[in-house]
Amino acid sequence: MHDDGIGIPEAKLASLLLDIPGRKSIGLTNIHKRLMAIYGPDNGLHIDSTYGTGTTVSFKIPKQEED
C-alpha cells in the first residue's frame, strides 16, 4: 500500500513496529508480531516513508512451495 501524504518523521518511523508498553495505537505492532510469529523473525511488515513525499507499507512472508 502506498500513499502520497506528508510521510512519517524519521523519529516516529523508527518506533512504529516496536512493542512499547502503554502505547494506545497497537494495530501495526500486532500485525507485525503475528507475521513474525507465524513466518519467522525475517518476515513481517516493512514501512518506508519519506517525510514530505509519502509512505509505503509492505509485508514479507516466505513463498509457499506447491506439493
PDB file of C-alpha atoms in Angstrom:
ATOM      1  CA  MET A   1       0.000   0.000   0.000  1.00  0.00           C
ATOM      2  CA  HIS A   2       1.287   3.471  -0.816  1.00  0.00           C
ATOM      3  CA  ASP A   3       0.018   6.942  -0.066  1.00  0.00           C
ATOM      4  CA  ASP A   4       1.152  10.352  -1.210  1.00  0.00           C
ATOM      5  CA  GLY A   5       0.547  12.120   2.090  1.00  0.00           C
ATOM      6  CA  ILE A   6       3.058  14.023   4.173  1.00  0.00           C
ATOM      7  CA  GLY A   7       5.017  10.935   5.223  1.00  0.00           C
ATOM      8  CA  ILE A   8       6.190   9.964   8.686  1.00  0.00           C
ATOM      9  CA  PRO A   9       9.013  11.737  10.529  1.00  0.00           C
ATOM     10  CA  GLU A  10      12.090   9.508  10.944  1.00  0.00           C
ATOM     11  CA  ALA A  11      11.929   9.566  14.762  1.00  0.00           C
ATOM     12  CA  LYS A  12       8.375   8.204  14.745  1.00  0.00           C
ATOM     13  CA  LEU A  13       9.021   5.765  11.891  1.00  0.00           C
ATOM     14  CA  ALA A  14      11.765   4.016  13.877  1.00  0.00           C
ATOM     15  CA  SER A  15       9.343   3.160  16.697  1.00  0.00           C
ATOM     16  CA  LEU A  16       6.164   2.248  14.784  1.00  0.00           C
ATOM     17  CA  LEU A  17       6.706  -1.519  14.897  1.00  0.00           C
ATOM     18  CA  LEU A  18       8.199  -1.664  18.397  1.00  0.00           C
ATOM     19  CA  ASP A  19       6.178  -3.114  21.276  1.00  0.00           C
ATOM     20  CA  ILE A  20       6.084  -0.106  23.616  1.00  0.00           C
ATOM     21  CA  PRO A  21       4.140  -0.599  26.871  1.00  0.00           C
ATOM     22  CA  GLY A  22       1.277   1.846  27.305  1.00  0.00           C
ATOM     23  CA  ARG A  23       1.052   2.754  23.618  1.00  0.00           C
ATOM     24  CA  LYS A  24      -2.528   3.354  22.522  1.00  0.00           C
ATOM     25  CA  SER A  25      -2.155   2.523  18.833  1.00  0.00           C
ATOM     26  CA  ILE A  26      -1.063  -1.113  18.610  1.00  0.00           C
ATOM     27  CA  GLY A  27      -2.529  -2.305  15.294  1.00  0.00           C
ATOM     28  CA  LEU A  28       0.664  -2.230  13.212  1.00  0.00           C
ATOM     29  CA  THR A  29       2.715  -3.723  16.038  1.00  0.00           C
ATOM     30  CA  ASN A  30       0.229  -6.576  16.493  1.00  0.00           C
ATOM     31  CA  ILE A  31       0.180  -7.401  12.775  1.00  0.00           C
ATOM     32  CA  HIS A  32       3.989  -7.281  12.601  1.00  0.00           C
ATOM     33  CA  LYS A  33       4.379  -9.540  15.648  1.00  0.00           C
ATOM     34  CA  ARG A  34       1.800 -12.006  14.329  1.00  0.00           C
ATOM     35  CA  LEU A  35       3.500 -12.266  10.918  1.00  0.00           C
ATOM     36  CA  MET A  36       6.871 -12.858  12.607  1.00  0.00           C
ATOM     37  CA  ALA A  37       5.369 -15.488  14.928  1.00  0.00           C
ATOM     38  CA  ILE A  38       3.851 -17.396  12.017  1.00  0.00           C
ATOM     39  CA  TYR A  39       6.557 -16.947   9.358  1.00  0.00           C
ATOM     40  CA  GLY A  40       9.723 -16.298  11.364  1.00  0.00           C
ATOM     41  CA  PRO A  41      11.726 -13.261  12.503  1.00  0.00           C
ATOM     42  CA  ASP A  42      12.975 -12.391   8.995  1.00  0.00           C
ATOM     43  CA  ASN A  43       9.406 -11.684   7.885  1.00  0.00           C
ATOM     44  CA  GLY A  44       6.733  -9.140   8.794  1.00  0.00           C
ATOM     45  CA  LEU A  45       5.822  -5.563   7.996  1.00  0.00           C
ATOM     46  CA  HIS A  46       8.107  -3.018   6.399  1.00  0.00           C
ATOM     47  CA  ILE A  47       7.327   0.700   6.433  1.00  0.00           C
ATOM     48  CA  ASP A  48       9.226   3.013   4.117  1.00  0.00           C
ATOM     49  CA  SER A  49       8.438   6.704   4.389  1.00  0.00           C
ATOM     50  CA  THR A  50       9.944   9.928   3.163  1.00  0.00           C
ATOM     51  CA  TYR A  51       8.703  12.932   5.068  1.00  0.00           C
ATOM     52  CA  GLY A  52       7.007  15.284   2.657  1.00  0.00           C
ATOM     53  CA  THR A  53       6.568  12.601  -0.022  1.00  0.00           C
ATOM     54  CA  GLY A  54       4.541   9.652   1.260  1.00  0.00           C
ATOM     55  CA  THR A  55       4.600   6.220   2.836  1.00  0.00           C
ATOM     56  CA  THR A  56       4.681   2.653   1.561  1.00  0.00           C
ATOM     57  CA  VAL A  57       3.700  -0.278   3.776  1.00  0.00           C
ATOM     58  CA  SER A  58       4.515  -3.799   2.621  1.00  0.00           C
ATOM     59  CA  PHE A  59       4.971  -7.195   4.184  1.00  0.00           C
ATOM     60  CA  LYS A  60       7.245 -10.150   3.633  1.00  0.00           C
ATOM     61  CA  ILE A  61       6.273 -13.787   4.014  1.00  0.00           C
ATOM     62  CA  PRO A  62       8.019 -16.847   2.572  1.00  0.00           C
ATOM     63  CA  LYS A  63       6.799 -18.277  -0.699  1.00  0.00           C
ATOM     64  CA  GLN A  64       4.804 -21.421  -0.108  1.00  0.00           C
ATOM     65  CA  GLU A  65       6.048 -24.356  -2.141  1.00  0.00           C
ATOM     66  CA  GLU A  66       3.427 -26.318  -4.048  1.00  0.00           C
ATOM     67  CA  ASP A  67       3.081 -30.009  -3.240  1.00  0.00           C
TER      68      ASP A  67
END
